[in-house]
PDB file of C-alpha atoms in Angstrom:
ATOM      1  CA  MET A  20      47.896 113.385 202.525  1.00 74.00           C
ATOM      2  CA  GLY A  21      48.817 116.693 203.881  1.00 76.00           C
ATOM      3  CA  TYR A  22      50.007 114.941 207.133  1.00 81.00           C
ATOM      4  CA  LEU A  23      52.181 112.436 205.320  1.00 86.00           C
ATOM      5  CA  ARG A  24      55.890 113.048 204.581  1.00 90.00           C
ATOM      6  CA  TRP A  25      58.019 111.310 202.066  1.00 93.00           C
ATOM      7  CA  TRP A  26      61.016 109.332 203.584  1.00 92.00           C
ATOM      8  CA  GLY A  27      63.692 107.004 202.616  1.00 93.00           C
ATOM      9  CA  ALA A  28      66.318 104.996 204.543  1.00 94.00           C
ATOM     10  CA  ALA A  29      69.255 102.937 203.625  1.00 95.00           C
ATOM     11  CA  PRO A  30      69.660  99.207 204.718  1.00 93.00           C
ATOM     12  CA  GLY A  31      70.429  98.830 208.426  1.00 94.00           C
ATOM     13  CA  GLU A  32      68.784 102.063 209.700  1.00 95.00           C
ATOM     14  CA  VAL A  33      66.914 101.676 213.017  1.00 95.00           C
ATOM     15  CA  LEU A  34      63.498 103.353 212.737  1.00 94.00           C
ATOM     16  CA  PHE A  35      62.752 102.784 216.492  1.00 94.00           C
ATOM     17  CA  GLN A  36      63.873 100.649 219.251  1.00 95.00           C
ATOM     18  CA  GLN A  37      62.044  98.024 221.489  1.00 95.00           C
ATOM     19  CA  GLY A  38      60.735  99.882 224.458  1.00 94.00           C
ATOM     20  CA  ASP A  39      60.950 103.321 222.875  1.00 93.00           C
ATOM     21  CA  ASN A  40      57.985 105.516 221.792  1.00 93.00           C
ATOM     22  CA  VAL A  41      57.238 104.823 218.180  1.00 93.00           C
ATOM     23  CA  PRO A  42      57.577 108.381 216.564  1.00 92.00           C
ATOM     24  CA  ALA A  43      55.356 107.756 213.514  1.00 92.00           C
ATOM     25  CA  LEU A  44      53.166 105.548 211.376  1.00 90.00           C
ATOM     26  CA  TYR A  45      55.216 104.106 208.496  1.00 91.00           C
ATOM     27  CA  PHE A  46      53.841 103.140 205.088  1.00 89.00           C
ATOM     28  CA  ILE A  47      56.345 101.396 202.802  1.00 91.00           C
ATOM     29  CA  GLU A  48      56.355 101.952 199.089  1.00 92.00           C
ATOM     30  CA  THR A  49      59.572  99.818 198.324  1.00 92.00           C
ATOM     31  CA  GLY A  50      61.765  97.695 200.410  1.00 90.00           C
ATOM     32  CA  SER A  51      61.300  96.155 203.708  1.00 88.00           C
ATOM     33  CA  VAL A  52      61.842  96.514 207.431  1.00 91.00           C
ATOM     34  CA  ILE A  53      62.718  93.677 209.825  1.00 89.00           C
ATOM     35  CA  CYS A  54      61.204  93.655 213.322  1.00 89.00           C
ATOM     36  CA  ASP A  55      63.014  91.874 216.097  1.00 89.00           C
ATOM     37  CA  ALA A  56      62.472  91.562 219.810  1.00 90.00           C
ATOM     38  CA  THR A  57      64.839  90.478 222.820  1.00 88.00           C
ATOM     39  CA  LEU A  58      63.661  89.006 225.959  1.00 83.00           C
ATOM     40  CA  GLU A  59      65.057  90.073 229.413  1.00 84.00           C
ATOM     41  CA  ASP A  60      67.077  86.844 229.421  1.00 83.00           C
ATOM     42  CA  GLY A  61      68.810  87.776 226.151  1.00 83.00           C
ATOM     43  CA  ARG A  62      66.993  85.452 223.835  1.00 80.00           C
ATOM     44  CA  HIS A  63      66.432  87.065 220.479  1.00 81.00           C
ATOM     45  CA  MET A  64      63.761  86.542 217.841  1.00 81.00           C
ATOM     46  CA  ILE A  65      62.701  88.044 214.565  1.00 80.00           C
ATOM     47  CA  ILE A  66      59.000  88.564 214.853  1.00 80.00           C
ATOM     48  CA  GLY A  67      58.192  89.674 211.342  1.00 78.00           C
ATOM     49  CA  PHE A  68      58.806  91.849 208.294  1.00 82.00           C
ATOM     50  CA  ALA A  69      56.913  94.960 207.136  1.00 84.00           C
ATOM     51  CA  MET A  70      56.780  95.645 203.487  1.00 82.00           C
ATOM     52  CA  SER A  71      54.925  97.210 200.635  1.00 81.00           C
ATOM     53  CA  GLY A  72      51.236  96.695 200.723  1.00 75.00           C
ATOM     54  CA  ASP A  73      51.097  95.722 204.465  1.00 74.00           C
ATOM     55  CA  GLY A  74      49.321  99.027 205.375  1.00 73.00           C
ATOM     56  CA  ALA A  75      50.722 101.105 208.314  1.00 79.00           C
ATOM     57  CA  PHE A  76      53.255  99.658 210.765  1.00 84.00           C
ATOM     58  CA  GLY A  77      53.684 101.230 214.171  1.00 87.00           C
ATOM     59  CA  ALA A  78      49.753 101.684 214.492  1.00 86.00           C
ATOM     60  CA  PHE A  79      49.290  99.442 217.534  1.00 86.00           C
ATOM     61  CA  GLU A  80      51.861 101.414 219.566  1.00 90.00           C
ATOM     62  CA  VAL A  81      50.878 104.898 218.296  1.00 88.00           C
ATOM     63  CA  PHE A  82      47.152 104.511 218.825  1.00 87.00           C
ATOM     64  CA  GLY A  83      47.515 102.180 221.866  1.00 86.00           C
ATOM     65  CA  GLY A  84      49.971 104.500 223.666  1.00 87.00           C
ATOM     66  CA  THR A  85      52.326 101.667 224.370  1.00 90.00           C
ATOM     67  CA  PRO A  86      56.149 101.453 223.927  1.00 93.00           C
ATOM     68  CA  ALA A  87      57.551  99.570 220.807  1.00 93.00           C
ATOM     69  CA  ALA A  88      57.239  95.820 221.250  1.00 89.00           C
ATOM     70  CA  CYS A  89      60.192  95.339 218.788  1.00 91.00           C
ATOM     71  CA  THR A  90      63.072  97.157 217.117  1.00 94.00           C
ATOM     72  CA  ALA A  91      62.375  98.060 213.572  1.00 94.00           C
ATOM     73  CA  THR A  92      65.312  98.133 211.178  1.00 94.00           C
ATOM     74  CA  THR A  93      65.408  98.637 207.490  1.00 93.00           C
ATOM     75  CA  TYR A  94      66.203  95.164 205.943  1.00 89.00           C
ATOM     76  CA  SER A  95      66.725  96.748 202.473  1.00 89.00           C
ATOM     77  CA  ALA A  96      66.719 100.251 201.081  1.00 93.00           C
ATOM     78  CA  VAL A  97      63.234 101.659 201.826  1.00 93.00           C
ATOM     79  CA  THR A  98      61.164 104.408 200.463  1.00 94.00           C
ATOM     80  CA  GLY A  99      57.620 105.352 201.671  1.00 93.00           C
ATOM     81  CA  TRP A 100      55.587 107.748 203.609  1.00 91.00           C
ATOM     82  CA  HIS A 101      55.458 108.464 207.379  1.00 91.00           C
ATOM     83  CA  MET A 102      53.042 110.430 209.568  1.00 90.00           C
ATOM     84  CA  PRO A 103      54.243 111.811 213.005  1.00 92.00           C
ATOM     85  CA  ALA A 104      52.370 110.055 215.904  1.00 91.00           C
ATOM     86  CA  ALA A 105      50.697 113.284 217.074  1.00 90.00           C
ATOM     87  CA  GLN A 106      49.356 114.036 213.554  1.00 90.00           C
ATOM     88  CA  ALA A 107      48.213 110.337 213.125  1.00 88.00           C
ATOM     89  CA  THR A 108      46.174 110.606 216.314  1.00 88.00           C
ATOM     90  CA  MET A 109      44.640 113.906 215.248  1.00 89.00           C
ATOM     91  CA  ALA A 110      43.942 112.415 211.745  1.00 87.00           C
ATOM     92  CA  LEU A 111      42.217 109.453 213.352  1.00 84.00           C
ATOM     93  CA  GLU A 112      39.844 111.706 215.173  1.00 85.00           C
ATOM     94  CA  GLN A 113      39.156 114.254 212.355  1.00 87.00           C
ATOM     95  CA  ILE A 114      39.211 112.191 209.136  1.00 85.00           C
ATOM     96  CA  PRO A 115      36.631 109.560 208.821  1.00 81.00           C
ATOM     97  CA  GLY A 116      38.320 107.981 205.781  1.00 85.00           C
ATOM     98  CA  PHE A 117      41.565 107.697 207.741  1.00 84.00           C
ATOM     99  CA  ALA A 118      39.908 106.106 210.569  1.00 83.00           C
ATOM    100  CA  ASN A 119      38.390 103.559 208.200  1.00 81.00           C
ATOM    101  CA  LEU A 120      41.751 102.699 206.589  1.00 79.00           C
ATOM    102  CA  ILE A 121      43.608 102.357 209.958  1.00 80.00           C
ATOM    103  CA  THR A 122      40.778 100.142 211.453  1.00 80.00           C
ATOM    104  CA  ARG A 123      40.855  97.785 208.459  1.00 80.00           C
ATOM    105  CA  SER A 124      44.747  97.702 208.483  1.00 78.00           C
ATOM    106  CA  MET A 125      44.828  97.034 212.145  1.00 76.00           C
ATOM    107  CA  ALA A 126      42.119  94.250 211.879  1.00 78.00           C
ATOM    108  CA  ARG A 127      44.064  92.544 209.062  1.00 75.00           C
ATOM    109  CA  ALA A 128      47.294  92.735 211.185  1.00 73.00           C
ATOM    110  CA  ALA A 129      45.630  91.336 214.310  1.00 73.00           C
ATOM    111  CA  SER A 130      44.146  88.515 212.235  1.00 72.00           C
ATOM    112  CA  THR A 131      47.506  87.699 210.865  1.00 69.00           C
ATOM    113  CA  PHE A 132      49.091  87.808 214.243  1.00 70.00           C
ATOM    114  CA  GLN A 133      46.467  85.534 215.694  1.00 72.00           C
ATOM    115  CA  HIS A 134      46.866  83.035 212.848  1.00 71.00           C
ATOM    116  CA  GLY A 135      50.590  83.018 213.186  1.00 68.00           C
ATOM    117  CA  TYR A 136      50.432  82.528 216.943  1.00 71.00           C
ATOM    118  CA  ILE A 137      47.990  79.559 216.695  1.00 72.00           C
ATOM    119  CA  GLN A 138      50.322  78.027 213.883  1.00 68.00           C
ATOM    120  CA  ALA A 139      53.410  78.618 216.227  1.00 67.00           C
ATOM    121  CA  VAL A 140      51.850  76.953 219.294  1.00 70.00           C
ATOM    122  CA  LEU A 141      50.244  74.006 217.631  1.00 74.00           C
ATOM    123  CA  ARG A 142      52.802  73.006 215.036  1.00 80.00           C
ATOM    124  CA  GLU A 143      56.017  70.916 215.466  1.00 87.00           C
ATOM    125  CA  PRO A 144      59.323  72.517 214.464  1.00 87.00           C
ATOM    126  CA  HIS A 145      59.576  70.644 211.072  1.00 89.00           C
ATOM    127  CA  GLU A 146      56.062  71.710 210.227  1.00 87.00           C
ATOM    128  CA  LEU A 147      56.963  75.456 210.903  1.00 86.00           C
ATOM    129  CA  ILE A 148      59.959  75.200 208.633  1.00 87.00           C
ATOM    130  CA  ALA A 149      57.994  73.473 205.908  1.00 89.00           C
ATOM    131  CA  MET A 150      55.286  76.254 206.149  1.00 83.00           C
ATOM    132  CA  ALA A 151      57.782  79.039 205.947  1.00 82.00           C
ATOM    133  CA  LEU A 152      59.434  77.412 202.821  1.00 84.00           C
ATOM    134  CA  LEU A 153      56.006  76.782 201.009  1.00 82.00           C
ATOM    135  CA  SER A 154      54.750  80.231 201.812  1.00 76.00           C
ATOM    136  CA  ALA A 155      57.739  81.996 200.025  1.00 69.00           C
ATOM    137  CA  THR A 156      56.683  82.783 196.429  1.00 56.00           C
ATOM    138  CA  GLN A 157      60.419  82.820 195.538  1.00 55.00           C
ATOM    139  CA  PRO A 158      63.718  81.315 196.802  1.00 52.00           C
ATOM    140  CA  LEU A 159      64.435  82.684 200.247  1.00 56.00           C
ATOM    141  CA  GLN A 160      67.254  84.710 199.013  1.00 53.00           C
ATOM    142  CA  LYS A 161      69.432  86.515 201.529  1.00 57.00           C
ATOM    143  CA  VAL A 162      67.655  84.535 204.294  1.00 66.00           C
ATOM    144  CA  ASN A 163      70.171  82.243 205.775  1.00 72.00           C
ATOM    145  CA  GLN A 164      69.484  79.468 208.228  1.00 80.00           C
ATOM    146  CA  THR A 165      70.235  81.581 211.200  1.00 76.00           C
ATOM    147  CA  THR A 166      67.669  84.203 210.128  1.00 76.00           C
ATOM    148  CA  LEU A 167      65.081  81.538 209.390  1.00 79.00           C
ATOM    149  CA  ALA A 168      65.659  80.138 212.823  1.00 79.00           C
ATOM    150  CA  LYS A 169      65.065  83.446 214.470  1.00 73.00           C
ATOM    151  CA  VAL A 170      61.947  84.057 212.452  1.00 74.00           C
ATOM    152  CA  LEU A 171      60.508  80.759 213.596  1.00 79.00           C
ATOM    153  CA  GLY A 172      61.804  80.857 217.159  1.00 76.00           C
ATOM    154  CA  LEU A 173      63.888  77.699 216.616  1.00 81.00           C
ATOM    155  CA  THR A 174      67.584  76.942 216.897  1.00 84.00           C
ATOM    156  CA  ARG A 175      69.813  77.037 213.918  1.00 84.00           C
ATOM    157  CA  GLN A 176      70.795  73.431 214.491  1.00 90.00           C
ATOM    158  CA  CYS A 177      67.048  72.408 214.313  1.00 90.00           C
ATOM    159  CA  VAL A 178      66.507  74.189 211.070  1.00 89.00           C
ATOM    160  CA  ASN A 179      69.722  72.924 209.534  1.00 90.00           C
ATOM    161  CA  LYS A 180      68.931  69.280 210.577  1.00 93.00           C
ATOM    162  CA  HIS A 181      65.432  69.426 208.699  1.00 93.00           C
ATOM    163  CA  LEU A 182      66.768  71.294 205.670  1.00 93.00           C
ATOM    164  CA  ARG A 183      69.635  68.710 205.284  1.00 92.00           C
ATOM    165  CA  GLN A 184      67.232  65.866 205.512  1.00 93.00           C
ATOM    166  CA  TRP A 185      64.969  67.316 202.976  1.00 94.00           C
ATOM    167  CA  ALA A 186      67.792  68.310 200.643  1.00 92.00           C
ATOM    168  CA  ALA A 187      68.966  64.701 200.836  1.00 94.00           C
ATOM    169  CA  SER A 188      65.414  63.511 199.921  1.00 93.00           C
ATOM    170  CA  GLY A 189      65.255  66.006 197.001  1.00 93.00           C
ATOM    171  CA  LEU A 190      62.589  68.274 198.627  1.00 92.00           C
ATOM    172  CA  VAL A 191      64.721  71.405 198.767  1.00 90.00           C
ATOM    173  CA  GLU A 192      67.904  72.714 197.507  1.00 88.00           C
ATOM    174  CA  ILE A 193      70.241  74.600 199.757  1.00 87.00           C
ATOM    175  CA  GLY A 194      72.455  77.165 197.897  1.00 82.00           C
ATOM    176  CA  TYR A 195      74.525  80.203 198.656  1.00 77.00           C
ATOM    177  CA  ALA A 196      71.690  82.477 197.481  1.00 71.00           C
ATOM    178  CA  GLY A 197      69.081  80.694 199.786  1.00 77.00           C
ATOM    179  CA  VAL A 198      66.847  77.723 200.097  1.00 84.00           C
ATOM    180  CA  ARG A 199      64.827  76.712 197.070  1.00 84.00           C
ATOM    181  CA  VAL A 200      61.809  74.262 197.270  1.00 87.00           C
ATOM    182  CA  VAL A 201      62.307  71.598 194.660  1.00 88.00           C
ATOM    183  CA  ASP A 202      59.258  69.378 195.253  1.00 90.00           C
ATOM    184  CA  ARG A 203      56.426  71.384 196.752  1.00 87.00           C
ATOM    185  CA  GLU A 204      53.927  68.486 196.738  1.00 90.00           C
ATOM    186  CA  ALA A 205      56.305  66.343 198.715  1.00 91.00           C
ATOM    187  CA  LEU A 206      57.050  69.128 201.170  1.00 90.00           C
ATOM    188  CA  LYS A 207      53.350  69.571 201.678  1.00 88.00           C
ATOM    189  CA  GLN A 208      53.175  65.916 202.722  1.00 88.00           C
ATOM    190  CA  VAL A 209      55.534  66.898 205.636  1.00 85.00           C
ATOM    191  CA  LEU A 210      52.483  68.875 207.072  1.00 81.00           C
ATOM    192  CA  GLN A 211      50.332  65.906 206.898  1.00 74.00           C
ATOM    193  CA  THR A 212      52.515  63.296 208.731  1.00 63.00           C
TER     194      THR A 212
END
């Protein structure tokens, strides 16, 4: 705990840029951070969110000695703790409990990434959209169709087409606040067809 520093950030603050050195490990108490990447040809994709309970983010780059694979920007106001990279490396070597915590955190993250990669490669676009909607525990507020498309690596037109079809069939409701699943069981059937 002596290495950790309390921190907070307003929405829209950049914590680190893609290609830069990651300056610290970040532990989120409240709020969320959006992680996005841009390819050399200009294509842009949201690759995930970091939020409370996810463990440390920035660990792969800090401990792997690699540049940031994405840009991390606060999606909402964030509070939490951060540990400068040099101190995190020292703590990993000197504090067994910390090494255990980080190893478990990185193993969970790697498993999640692997699962997501398999799903993304093997699923059709309509299945990816249905899975994203079904995994949300509440309406996808503040997440518009453009953001959903970037998260899934699809075009906005593709997402819109399927959402409109499902709205016409009564599976979802598209509103100003976001997308709400109306009939979960019927939407689950999309994954089996």
